[in-house]
Coordinates of C-alpha atoms and ligand atoms in Angstrom, one line a residue:
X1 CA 120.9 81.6 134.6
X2 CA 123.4 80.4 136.5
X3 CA 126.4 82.3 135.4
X4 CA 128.3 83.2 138.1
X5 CA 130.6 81.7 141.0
X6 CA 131.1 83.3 144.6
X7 CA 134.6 81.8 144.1
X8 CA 135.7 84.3 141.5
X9 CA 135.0 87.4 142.6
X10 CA 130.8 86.9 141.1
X11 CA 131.9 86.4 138.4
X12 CA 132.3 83.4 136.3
X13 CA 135.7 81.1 136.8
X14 CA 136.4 81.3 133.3
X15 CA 136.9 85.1 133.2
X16 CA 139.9 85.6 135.2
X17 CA 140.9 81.7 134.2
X18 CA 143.7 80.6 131.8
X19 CA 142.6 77.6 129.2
X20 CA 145.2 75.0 127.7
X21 CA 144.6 73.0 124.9
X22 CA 145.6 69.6 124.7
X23 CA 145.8 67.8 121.4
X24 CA 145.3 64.5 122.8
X25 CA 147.3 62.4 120.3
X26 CA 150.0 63.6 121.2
X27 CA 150.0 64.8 125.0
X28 CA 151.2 61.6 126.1
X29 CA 150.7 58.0 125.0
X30 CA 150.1 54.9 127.7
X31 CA 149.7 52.2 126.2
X32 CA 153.0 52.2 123.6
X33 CA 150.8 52.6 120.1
X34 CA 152.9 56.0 119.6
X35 CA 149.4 57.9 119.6
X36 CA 148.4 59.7 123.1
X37 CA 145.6 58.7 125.0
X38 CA 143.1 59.7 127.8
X39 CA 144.9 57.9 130.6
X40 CA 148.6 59.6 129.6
X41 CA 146.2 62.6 130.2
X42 CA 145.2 61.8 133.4
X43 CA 149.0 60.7 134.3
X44 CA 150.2 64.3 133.5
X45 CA 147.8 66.1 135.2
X46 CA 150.3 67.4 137.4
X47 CA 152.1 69.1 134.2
X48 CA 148.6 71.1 134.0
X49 CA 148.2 71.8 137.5
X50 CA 152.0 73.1 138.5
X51 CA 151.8 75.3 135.1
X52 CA 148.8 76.8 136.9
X53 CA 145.9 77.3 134.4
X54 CA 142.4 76.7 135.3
X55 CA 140.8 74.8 132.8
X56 CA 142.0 72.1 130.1
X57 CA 139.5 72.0 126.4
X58 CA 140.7 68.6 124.4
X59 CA 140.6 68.4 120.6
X60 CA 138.2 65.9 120.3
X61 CA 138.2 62.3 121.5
X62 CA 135.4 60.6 120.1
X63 CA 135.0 57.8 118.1
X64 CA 136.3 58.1 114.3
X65 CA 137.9 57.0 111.2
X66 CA 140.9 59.8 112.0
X67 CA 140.5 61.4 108.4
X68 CA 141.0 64.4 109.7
X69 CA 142.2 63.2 113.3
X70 CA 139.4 63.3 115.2
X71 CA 137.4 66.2 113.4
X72 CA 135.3 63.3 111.5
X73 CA 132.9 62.7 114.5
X74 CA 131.4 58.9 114.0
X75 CA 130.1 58.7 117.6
X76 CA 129.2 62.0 119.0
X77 CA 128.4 60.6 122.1
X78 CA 131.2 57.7 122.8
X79 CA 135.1 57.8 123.1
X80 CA 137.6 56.7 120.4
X81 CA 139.0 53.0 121.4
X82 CA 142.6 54.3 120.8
X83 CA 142.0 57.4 123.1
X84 CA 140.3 54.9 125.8
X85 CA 136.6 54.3 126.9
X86 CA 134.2 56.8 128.6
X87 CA 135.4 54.9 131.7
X88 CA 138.8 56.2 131.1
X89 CA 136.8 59.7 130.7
X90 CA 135.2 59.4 133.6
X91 CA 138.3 58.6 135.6
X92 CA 140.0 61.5 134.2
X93 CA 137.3 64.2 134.4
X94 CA 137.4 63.0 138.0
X95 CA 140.9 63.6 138.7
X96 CA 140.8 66.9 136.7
X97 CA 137.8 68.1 138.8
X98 CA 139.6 67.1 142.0
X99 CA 142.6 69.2 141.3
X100 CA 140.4 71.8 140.6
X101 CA 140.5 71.4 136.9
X102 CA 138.1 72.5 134.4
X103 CA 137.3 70.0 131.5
X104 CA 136.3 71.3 128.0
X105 CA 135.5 69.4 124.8
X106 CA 135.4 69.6 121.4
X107 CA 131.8 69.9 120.0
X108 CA 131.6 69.4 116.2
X109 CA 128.1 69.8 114.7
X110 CA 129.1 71.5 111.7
X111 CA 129.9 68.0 110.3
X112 CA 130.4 64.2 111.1
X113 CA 132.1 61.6 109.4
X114 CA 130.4 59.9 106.7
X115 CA 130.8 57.1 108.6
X116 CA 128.6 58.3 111.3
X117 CA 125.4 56.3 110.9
X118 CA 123.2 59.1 110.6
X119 CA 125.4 59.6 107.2
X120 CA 125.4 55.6 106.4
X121 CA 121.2 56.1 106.2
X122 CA 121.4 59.5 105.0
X123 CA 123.1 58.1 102.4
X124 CA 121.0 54.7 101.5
X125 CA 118.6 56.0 99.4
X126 CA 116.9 59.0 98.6
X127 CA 114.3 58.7 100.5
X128 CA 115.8 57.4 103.5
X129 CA 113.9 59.5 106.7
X130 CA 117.5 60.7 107.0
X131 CA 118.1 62.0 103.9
X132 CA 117.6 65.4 105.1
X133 CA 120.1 65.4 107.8
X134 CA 123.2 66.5 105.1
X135 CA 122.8 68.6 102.5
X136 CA 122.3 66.7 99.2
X137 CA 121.5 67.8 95.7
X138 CA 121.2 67.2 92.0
X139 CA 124.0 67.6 89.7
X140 CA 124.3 70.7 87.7
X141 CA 123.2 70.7 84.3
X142 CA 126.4 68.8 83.5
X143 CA 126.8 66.5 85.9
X144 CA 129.0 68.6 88.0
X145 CA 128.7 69.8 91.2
X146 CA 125.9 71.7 92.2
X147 CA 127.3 75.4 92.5
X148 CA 131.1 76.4 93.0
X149 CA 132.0 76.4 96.5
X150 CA 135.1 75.1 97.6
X151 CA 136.4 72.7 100.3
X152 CA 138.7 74.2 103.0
X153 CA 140.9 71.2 102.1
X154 CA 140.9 71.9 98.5
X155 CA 138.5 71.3 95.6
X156 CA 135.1 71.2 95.2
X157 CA 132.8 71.2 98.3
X158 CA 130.7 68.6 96.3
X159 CA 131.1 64.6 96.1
X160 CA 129.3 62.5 93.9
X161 CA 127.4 59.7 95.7
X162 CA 127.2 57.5 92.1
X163 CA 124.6 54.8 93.8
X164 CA 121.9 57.8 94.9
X165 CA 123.1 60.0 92.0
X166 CA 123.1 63.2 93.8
X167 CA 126.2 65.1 95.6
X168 CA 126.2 65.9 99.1
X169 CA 128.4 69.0 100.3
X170 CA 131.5 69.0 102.4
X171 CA 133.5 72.0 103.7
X172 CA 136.4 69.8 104.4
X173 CA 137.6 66.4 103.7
X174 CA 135.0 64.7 101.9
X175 CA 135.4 62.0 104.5
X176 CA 133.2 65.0 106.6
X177 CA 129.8 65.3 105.4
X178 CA 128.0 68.8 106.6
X179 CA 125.7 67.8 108.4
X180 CA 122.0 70.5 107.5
X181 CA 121.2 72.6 110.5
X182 CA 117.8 73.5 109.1
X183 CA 116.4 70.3 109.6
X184 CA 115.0 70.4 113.2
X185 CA 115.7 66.8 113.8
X186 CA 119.4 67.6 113.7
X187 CA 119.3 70.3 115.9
X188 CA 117.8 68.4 118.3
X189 CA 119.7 65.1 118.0
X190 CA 122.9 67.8 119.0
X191 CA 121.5 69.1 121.5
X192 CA 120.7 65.7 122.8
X193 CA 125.2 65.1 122.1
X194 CA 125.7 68.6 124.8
X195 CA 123.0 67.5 127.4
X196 CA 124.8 63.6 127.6
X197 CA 128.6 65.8 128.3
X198 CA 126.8 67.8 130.8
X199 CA 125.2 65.7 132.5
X200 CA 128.4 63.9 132.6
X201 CA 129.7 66.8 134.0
X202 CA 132.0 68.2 131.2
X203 CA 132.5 72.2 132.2
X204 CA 132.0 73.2 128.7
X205 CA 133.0 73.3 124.8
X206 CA 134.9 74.6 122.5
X207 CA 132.6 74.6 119.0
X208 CA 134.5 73.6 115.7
X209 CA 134.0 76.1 113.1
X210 CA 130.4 77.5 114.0
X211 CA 130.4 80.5 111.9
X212 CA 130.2 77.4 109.3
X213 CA 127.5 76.0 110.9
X214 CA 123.9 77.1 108.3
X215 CA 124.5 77.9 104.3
X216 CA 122.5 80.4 102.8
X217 CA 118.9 79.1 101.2
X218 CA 119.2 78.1 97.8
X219 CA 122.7 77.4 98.1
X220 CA 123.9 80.1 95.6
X221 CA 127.4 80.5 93.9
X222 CA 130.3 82.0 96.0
X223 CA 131.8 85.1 94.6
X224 CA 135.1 85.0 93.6
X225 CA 137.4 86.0 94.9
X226 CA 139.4 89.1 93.4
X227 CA 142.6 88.5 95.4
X228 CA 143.2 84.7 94.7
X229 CA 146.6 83.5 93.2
X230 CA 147.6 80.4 92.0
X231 CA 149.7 78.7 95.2
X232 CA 147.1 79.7 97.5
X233 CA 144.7 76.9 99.3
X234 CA 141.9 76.4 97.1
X235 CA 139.4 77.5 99.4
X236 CA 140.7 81.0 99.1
X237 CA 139.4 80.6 95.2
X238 CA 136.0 81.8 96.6
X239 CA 134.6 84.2 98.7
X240 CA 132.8 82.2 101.1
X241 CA 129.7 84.7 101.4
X242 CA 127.2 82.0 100.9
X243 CA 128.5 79.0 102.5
X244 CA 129.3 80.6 106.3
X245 CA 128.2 83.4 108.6
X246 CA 124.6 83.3 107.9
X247 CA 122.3 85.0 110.1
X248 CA 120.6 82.1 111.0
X249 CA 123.6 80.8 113.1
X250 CA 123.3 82.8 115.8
X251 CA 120.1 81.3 116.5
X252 CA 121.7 78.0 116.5
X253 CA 124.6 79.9 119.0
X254 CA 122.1 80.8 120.7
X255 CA 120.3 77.7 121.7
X256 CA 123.5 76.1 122.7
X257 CA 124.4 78.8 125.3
X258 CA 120.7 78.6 127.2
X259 CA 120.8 74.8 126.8
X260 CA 124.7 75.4 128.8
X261 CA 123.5 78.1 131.0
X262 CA 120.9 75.8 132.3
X263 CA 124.0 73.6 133.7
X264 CA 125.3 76.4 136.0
X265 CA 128.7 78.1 135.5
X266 CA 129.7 76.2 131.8
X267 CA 131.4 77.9 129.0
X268 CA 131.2 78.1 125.0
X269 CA 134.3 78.9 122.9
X270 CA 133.1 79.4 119.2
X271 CA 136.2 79.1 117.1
X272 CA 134.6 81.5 114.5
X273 CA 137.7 82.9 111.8
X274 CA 136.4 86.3 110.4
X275 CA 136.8 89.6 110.5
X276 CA 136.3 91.7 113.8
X277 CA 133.1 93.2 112.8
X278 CA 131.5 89.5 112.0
X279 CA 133.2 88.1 115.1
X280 CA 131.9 89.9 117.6
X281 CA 128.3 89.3 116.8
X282 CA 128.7 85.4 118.1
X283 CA 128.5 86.9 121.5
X284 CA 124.8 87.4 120.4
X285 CA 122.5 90.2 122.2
X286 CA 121.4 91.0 125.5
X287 CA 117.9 88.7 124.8
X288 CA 119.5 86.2 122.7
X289 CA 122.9 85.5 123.9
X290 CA 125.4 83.8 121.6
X291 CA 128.6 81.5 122.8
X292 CA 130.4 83.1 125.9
X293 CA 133.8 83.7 123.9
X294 CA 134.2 83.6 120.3
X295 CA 137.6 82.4 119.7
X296 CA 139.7 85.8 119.0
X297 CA 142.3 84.6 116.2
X298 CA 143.7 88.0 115.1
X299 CA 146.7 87.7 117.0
X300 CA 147.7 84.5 115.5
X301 CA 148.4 86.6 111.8
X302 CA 149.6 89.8 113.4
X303 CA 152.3 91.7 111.5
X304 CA 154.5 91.3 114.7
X305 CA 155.4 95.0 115.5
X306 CA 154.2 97.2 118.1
X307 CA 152.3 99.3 116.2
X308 CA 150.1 96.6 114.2
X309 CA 149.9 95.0 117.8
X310 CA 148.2 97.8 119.6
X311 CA 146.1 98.3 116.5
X312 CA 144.6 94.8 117.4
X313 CA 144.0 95.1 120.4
X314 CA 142.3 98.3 120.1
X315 CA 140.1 97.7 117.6
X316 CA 139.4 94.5 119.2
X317 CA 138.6 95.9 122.5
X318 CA 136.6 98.9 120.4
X319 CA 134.6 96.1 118.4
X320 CA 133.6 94.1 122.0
X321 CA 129.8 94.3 122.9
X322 CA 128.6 95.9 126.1
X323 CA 129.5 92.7 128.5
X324 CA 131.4 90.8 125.9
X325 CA 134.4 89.4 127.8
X326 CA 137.5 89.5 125.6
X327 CA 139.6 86.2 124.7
X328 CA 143.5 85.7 123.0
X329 CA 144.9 82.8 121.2
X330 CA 148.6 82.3 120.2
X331 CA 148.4 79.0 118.7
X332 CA 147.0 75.9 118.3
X333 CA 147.0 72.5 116.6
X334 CA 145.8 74.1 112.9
X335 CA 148.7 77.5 112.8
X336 CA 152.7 77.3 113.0
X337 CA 153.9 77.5 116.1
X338 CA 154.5 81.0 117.4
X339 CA 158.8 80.3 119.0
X340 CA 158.7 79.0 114.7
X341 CA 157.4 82.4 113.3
X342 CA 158.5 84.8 115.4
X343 CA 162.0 83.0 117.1
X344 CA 162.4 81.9 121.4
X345 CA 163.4 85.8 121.9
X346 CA 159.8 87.1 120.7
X347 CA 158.4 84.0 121.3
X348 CA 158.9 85.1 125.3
X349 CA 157.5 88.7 124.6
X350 CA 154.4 86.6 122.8
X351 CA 153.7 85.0 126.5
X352 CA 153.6 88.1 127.9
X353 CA 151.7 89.7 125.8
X354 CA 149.4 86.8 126.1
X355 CA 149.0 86.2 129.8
X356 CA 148.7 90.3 130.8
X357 CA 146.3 91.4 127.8
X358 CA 142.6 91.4 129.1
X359 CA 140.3 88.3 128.3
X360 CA 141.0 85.0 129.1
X361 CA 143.8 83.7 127.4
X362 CA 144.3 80.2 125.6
X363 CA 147.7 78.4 125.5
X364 CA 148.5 75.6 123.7
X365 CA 150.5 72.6 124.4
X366 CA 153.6 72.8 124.0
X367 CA 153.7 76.5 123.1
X368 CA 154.7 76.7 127.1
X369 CA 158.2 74.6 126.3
X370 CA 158.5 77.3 123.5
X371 CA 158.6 74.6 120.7
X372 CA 159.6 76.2 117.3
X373 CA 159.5 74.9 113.4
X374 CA 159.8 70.9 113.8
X375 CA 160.8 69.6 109.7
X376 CA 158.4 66.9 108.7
X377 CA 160.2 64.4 106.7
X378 CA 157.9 64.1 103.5
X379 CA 157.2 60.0 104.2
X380 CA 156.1 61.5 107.6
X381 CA 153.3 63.8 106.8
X382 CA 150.2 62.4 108.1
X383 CA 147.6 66.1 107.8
X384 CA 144.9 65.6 104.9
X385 CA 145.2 69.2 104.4
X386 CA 148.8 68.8 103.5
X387 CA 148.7 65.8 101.9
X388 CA 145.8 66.5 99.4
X389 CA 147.5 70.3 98.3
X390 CA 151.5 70.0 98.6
X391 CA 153.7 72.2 98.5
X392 CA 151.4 74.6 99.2
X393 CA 152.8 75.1 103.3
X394 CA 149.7 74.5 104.6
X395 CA 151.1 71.6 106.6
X396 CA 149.4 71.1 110.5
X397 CA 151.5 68.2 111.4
X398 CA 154.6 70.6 112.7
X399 CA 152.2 71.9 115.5
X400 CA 150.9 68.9 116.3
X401 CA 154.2 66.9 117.4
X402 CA 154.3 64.7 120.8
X403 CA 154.9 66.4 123.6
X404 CA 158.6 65.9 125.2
X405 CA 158.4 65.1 129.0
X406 CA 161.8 64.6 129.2
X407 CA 165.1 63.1 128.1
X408 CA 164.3 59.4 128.3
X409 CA 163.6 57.5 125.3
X410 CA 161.2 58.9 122.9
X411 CA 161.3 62.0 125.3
X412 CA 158.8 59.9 127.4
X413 CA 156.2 60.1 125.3
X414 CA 155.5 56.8 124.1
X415 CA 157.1 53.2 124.7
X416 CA 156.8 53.4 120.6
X417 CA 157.4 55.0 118.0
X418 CA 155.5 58.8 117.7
X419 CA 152.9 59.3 115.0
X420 CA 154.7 62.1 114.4
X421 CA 158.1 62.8 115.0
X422 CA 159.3 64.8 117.7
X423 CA 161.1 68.1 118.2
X424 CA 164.6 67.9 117.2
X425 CA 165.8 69.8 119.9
X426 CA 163.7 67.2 122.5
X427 CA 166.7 66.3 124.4
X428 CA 167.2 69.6 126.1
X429 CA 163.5 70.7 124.8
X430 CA 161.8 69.3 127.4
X431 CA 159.1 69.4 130.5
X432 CA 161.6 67.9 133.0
X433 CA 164.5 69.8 131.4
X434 CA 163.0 73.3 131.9
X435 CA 161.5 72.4 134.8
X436 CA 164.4 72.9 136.4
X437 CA 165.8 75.9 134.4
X438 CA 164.7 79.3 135.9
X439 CA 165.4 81.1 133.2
X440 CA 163.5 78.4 130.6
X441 CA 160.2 79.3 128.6
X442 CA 158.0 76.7 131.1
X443 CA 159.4 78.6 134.1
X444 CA 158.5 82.2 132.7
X445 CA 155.0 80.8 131.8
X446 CA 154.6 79.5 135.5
X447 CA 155.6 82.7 136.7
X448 CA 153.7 84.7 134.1
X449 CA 150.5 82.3 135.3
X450 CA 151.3 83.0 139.0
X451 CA 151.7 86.4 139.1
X452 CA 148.2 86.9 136.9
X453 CA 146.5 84.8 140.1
X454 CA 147.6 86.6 142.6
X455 CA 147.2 90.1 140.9
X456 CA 143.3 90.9 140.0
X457 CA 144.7 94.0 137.7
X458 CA 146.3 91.1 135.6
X459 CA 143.5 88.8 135.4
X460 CA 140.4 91.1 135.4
X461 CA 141.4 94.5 135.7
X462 CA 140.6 97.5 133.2
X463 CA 143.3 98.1 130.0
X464 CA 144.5 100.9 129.2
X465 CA 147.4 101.5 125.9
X466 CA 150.0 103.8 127.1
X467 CA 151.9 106.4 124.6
X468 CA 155.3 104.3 124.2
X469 CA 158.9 104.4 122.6
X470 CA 158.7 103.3 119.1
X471 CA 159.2 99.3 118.6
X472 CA 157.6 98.9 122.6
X473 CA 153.8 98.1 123.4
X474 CA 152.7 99.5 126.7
X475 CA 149.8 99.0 128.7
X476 CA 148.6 99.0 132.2
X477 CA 146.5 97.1 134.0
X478 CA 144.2 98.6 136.8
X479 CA 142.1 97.0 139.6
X480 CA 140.8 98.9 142.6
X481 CA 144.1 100.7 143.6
X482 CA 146.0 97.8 141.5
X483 CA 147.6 99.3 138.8
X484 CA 150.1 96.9 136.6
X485 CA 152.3 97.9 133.6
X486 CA 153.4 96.1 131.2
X487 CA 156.1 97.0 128.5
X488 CA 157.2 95.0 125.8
X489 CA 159.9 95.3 123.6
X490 CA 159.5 93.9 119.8
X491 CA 162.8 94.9 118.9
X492 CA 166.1 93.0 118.9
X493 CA 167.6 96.4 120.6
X494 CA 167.4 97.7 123.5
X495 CA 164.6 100.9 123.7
X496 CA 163.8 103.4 125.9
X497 CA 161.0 103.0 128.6
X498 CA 158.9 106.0 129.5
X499 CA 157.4 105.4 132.4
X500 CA 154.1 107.7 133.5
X501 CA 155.6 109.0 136.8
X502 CA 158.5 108.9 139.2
X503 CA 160.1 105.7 138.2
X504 CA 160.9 105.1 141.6
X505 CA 157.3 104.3 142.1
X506 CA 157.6 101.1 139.7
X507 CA 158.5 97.8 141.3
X508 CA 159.7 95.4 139.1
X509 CA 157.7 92.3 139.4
X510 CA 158.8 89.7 136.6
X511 CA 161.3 90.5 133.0
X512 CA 161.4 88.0 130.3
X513 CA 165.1 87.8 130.7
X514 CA 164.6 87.4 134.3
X515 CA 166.3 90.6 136.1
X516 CA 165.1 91.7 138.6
X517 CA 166.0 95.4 138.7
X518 CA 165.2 97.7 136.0
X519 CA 167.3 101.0 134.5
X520 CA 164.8 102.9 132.7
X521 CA 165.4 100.9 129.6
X522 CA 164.2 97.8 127.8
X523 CA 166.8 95.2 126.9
X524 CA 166.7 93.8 123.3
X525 CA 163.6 91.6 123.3
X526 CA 163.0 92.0 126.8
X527 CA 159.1 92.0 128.2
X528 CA 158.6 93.6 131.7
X529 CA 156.0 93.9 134.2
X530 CA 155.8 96.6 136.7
X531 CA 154.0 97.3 139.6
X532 CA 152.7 101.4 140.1
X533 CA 153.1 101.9 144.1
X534 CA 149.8 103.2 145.1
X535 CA 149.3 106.6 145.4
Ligands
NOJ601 C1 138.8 73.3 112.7 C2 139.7 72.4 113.4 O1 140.5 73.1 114.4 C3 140.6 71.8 112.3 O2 141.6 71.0 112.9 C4 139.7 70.9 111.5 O3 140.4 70.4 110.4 C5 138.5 71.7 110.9 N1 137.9 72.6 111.9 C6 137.4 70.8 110.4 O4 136.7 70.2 111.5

């Protein structure tokens, strides 16, 4: 298997590499429709580059009706009009490549949009050699649905097809039919969808929800479960035992990381949502290997104190397989923004956190200009998820808001108006803006990203927790002789720092507030990085 690169130490790029995700609607629009596009990409490449990660994955960019913007596949294998043409692809995977980009996708095979035309057959008649593809069934006994599962979007998992008579099963938007990943034909007709991006030379993908991917046989009843309150989403109703996680997935993992292998040096990112115990068994076994990194999430709900943070991280790095490479996620285009939840101060201390833990680390647009809450006005709202259970806060639309480039009209974004509207604070809350701000969130994460380049301990050197003062998380990094430190301070106060050793053996290499000598104590909020002189 070719899994490794002379370039990275033998070891492959995306282990010491830094992935940003791009939600392409609204990275930057070129054509003046308000909705991004594959060429605005391409234009801000350099955005990408001077940041300095290694690879870019893009929510997805095929063909489809936009019910759930993008996640309602119609084309697996072509490139929505309003995003451009697989020219337009081509022309930007080029340009990415050249700059030493990496390109991933989005691969969805749990579902496609039932306007894919493997759905239009499926869908034509009962005995349609199709048919088979999605997961129809009878009614129940009294015309309902066949069995209680619910939709992650609310209500039944179940819609009536009235001219066939039977239901077919959704786990989302009923727009998004699950597509059945028992039936061979399916499996191969996917694996048909990875080998065209390959050999296109796409570096890799991140999978939509694969821990979704096979339902148990005979489609039993979820349990319910215990802890569900009214004013939660209604797929919390159920416990979704059943519908997800089935042992047959990793099977299904597993055929998509030796069909990748098989390209050279490509990567899978399973975005898998479950506990640490379930998660870590997508990296699959020593003879049947699973994705490369399944999505670590746990950050994205951490109580946000030092304690509950080094609890993560230990049990995550406990719960790892032999080999497994670890991976951290701060946000993306489905959670609140982290500057909204936790404020810019903390948000800062989040960066660090995220840039010097070990695993490769994913950032997401706009999370670099430290974005926070952006108010949707209710006539604006444009997610499914929000607009089918309101009120309910389970609104994506606030992270998904155009990126601001700078303080030209529409923050140049667009020549029109944004599908969504913009950060208020745009004006000053911008690329160009902070650009030229030292002390701004874009300029910490492009020294946060240089300094884990140049320093191996940073990127993929060994971690260690250290004993800390309360409210502080401290860890070190070590490499050969490397050995980096890392204190952060969750408190609005200053604390103590207790440094293992002389403290005139630390070097201060890079603070969060941008000093650049240290007293033996953490400002309020304040994030540090230190290097141990050798001994
Ligand atoms: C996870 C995606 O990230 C989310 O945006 C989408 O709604 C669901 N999967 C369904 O595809």
């Amino acid at each position: 298997m070719g899994d490794v690169s002379a370039g990275h130490g033998g070891r492959p790029w995306w282990e010491s590499g830094v992935i940003y995700q791009i939600y392409p609607r609204s990275f930057q629009d070129s054509d003046g429709d308000g909705i991004g596009d594959l060429e605005g990409i391409r234009r801000r490449l350099d955005h990408v580059v001077e940041l300095g990660v290694d690879a870019i994955w893009l929510s997805p960019i095929f063909p489809s009706p936009m019910a759930d913007f993008g996640y309602d596949v119609a084309d697996y294998c072509g490139v929505e009009a309003m995003f451009g043409d697989l020219a337009a692809f081509d022309a930007l995977l080029a340009d990415a490549h050249a700059r030493g980009l990496k390109v991933l996708l989005d691969f969805v095979p749990n579902h496609s949009s039932t306007q894919h035309p493997w759905f239009v057959e499926s869908r034509s008649s009962r005995d349609n050699p199709k048919r088979d593809w999605y997961i129809w069934r009878d009614p129940a006994p009294d015309g309902g649905p066949p069995n209680n599962w619910t939709s992650d979007m609310g209500g039944s998992a179940w819609e009536l097809d009235p001219a066939t008579g039977q239901y077919y099963m959704h786990a989302f938007l009923k727009e998004q039919a699950d597509l059945n990943w028992r039936n061979p034909e399916v499996r191969a007709a996917m694996m048909d969808v990875l080998r065209f991006w390959f050999d296109r030379g796409v570096d890799g993908f991140r999978i939509d929800v694969l821990w979704h991917c096979v339902k148990a046989e005979g489609l039993p009843d979820n349990p319910p479960n215990p802890d569900y309150r009214a004013g939660m989403g209604e797929k919390l109703k159920v416990l979704q035992q059943h519908s997800t996680d089935q042992p047959e997935v990793h099977d299904i993992a597993n055929a998509f990381r030796t069909l990748a292998d098989r390209y050279g040096e490509r990567l899978l990112v399973g975005e898998i949502v479950l506990p640490l115990d379930r998660l870590v068994t997508y990296y699959g076994t020593p003879d049947s290997p699973g994705v490369h990194l399944p999505f670590n999430f746990h950050l994205l709900d951490a109580p946000w104190n030092a304690a509950a943070l080094a609890r993560i991280i230990g049990d995550y790095e406990a719960a790892l397989p032999p080999g497994g490479w670890p991976n951290w996620v701060l946000g993306s285009h489905d959670f609140p923004r982290v500057a909204g939840k936790l404020g810019e101060a903390q948000a800062r201390v989040a960066a660090m956190l995220l840039l010097t833990l070990r695993g490769t680390p994913t950032i997401y647009q706009g999370d670099e200009l430290g974005i926070g809450r952006v108010a949707i006005p209710p006539e604006r709202v444009r997610d499914p998820q929000d607009l089918r259970q309101p009120g309910l806060g389970l609104g994506r639309d606030a992270a998904r808001t155009p990126m601001p480039w700078d303080g030209g009209p529409q923050a140049g974004f667009s020549t029109g108006e944004p599908w969504l509207p913009l950060n208020a604070d745009w004006a000053t809350r911008n690329v160009a803006t902070q650009a030229a701000d030292p002390h701004s969130m874009l300029s910490l994460h492009r020294r946060l990203l240089a300094l884990r380049r140049s320093h191996a301990a940073l990127s993929r050197g060994d971690f260690v927790l250290l004993p800390s003062a309360p409210d502080v998380l401290q860890y070190e990094r070590r490499c050969g002789d490397e050995r980096l430190l890392v204190a952060l301070n969750l408190a609005s106060e200053a604390r103590p720092l207790q440094l293992p050793g002389d403290p005139a053996r630390f070097e201060p290499l890079l603070s969060t507030h941008g000093r650049k000598a240290f007293d033996g104590a953490l400002a309020p909020d304040e994030g540090l990085i230190l290097m141990q002189e050798a001994r």
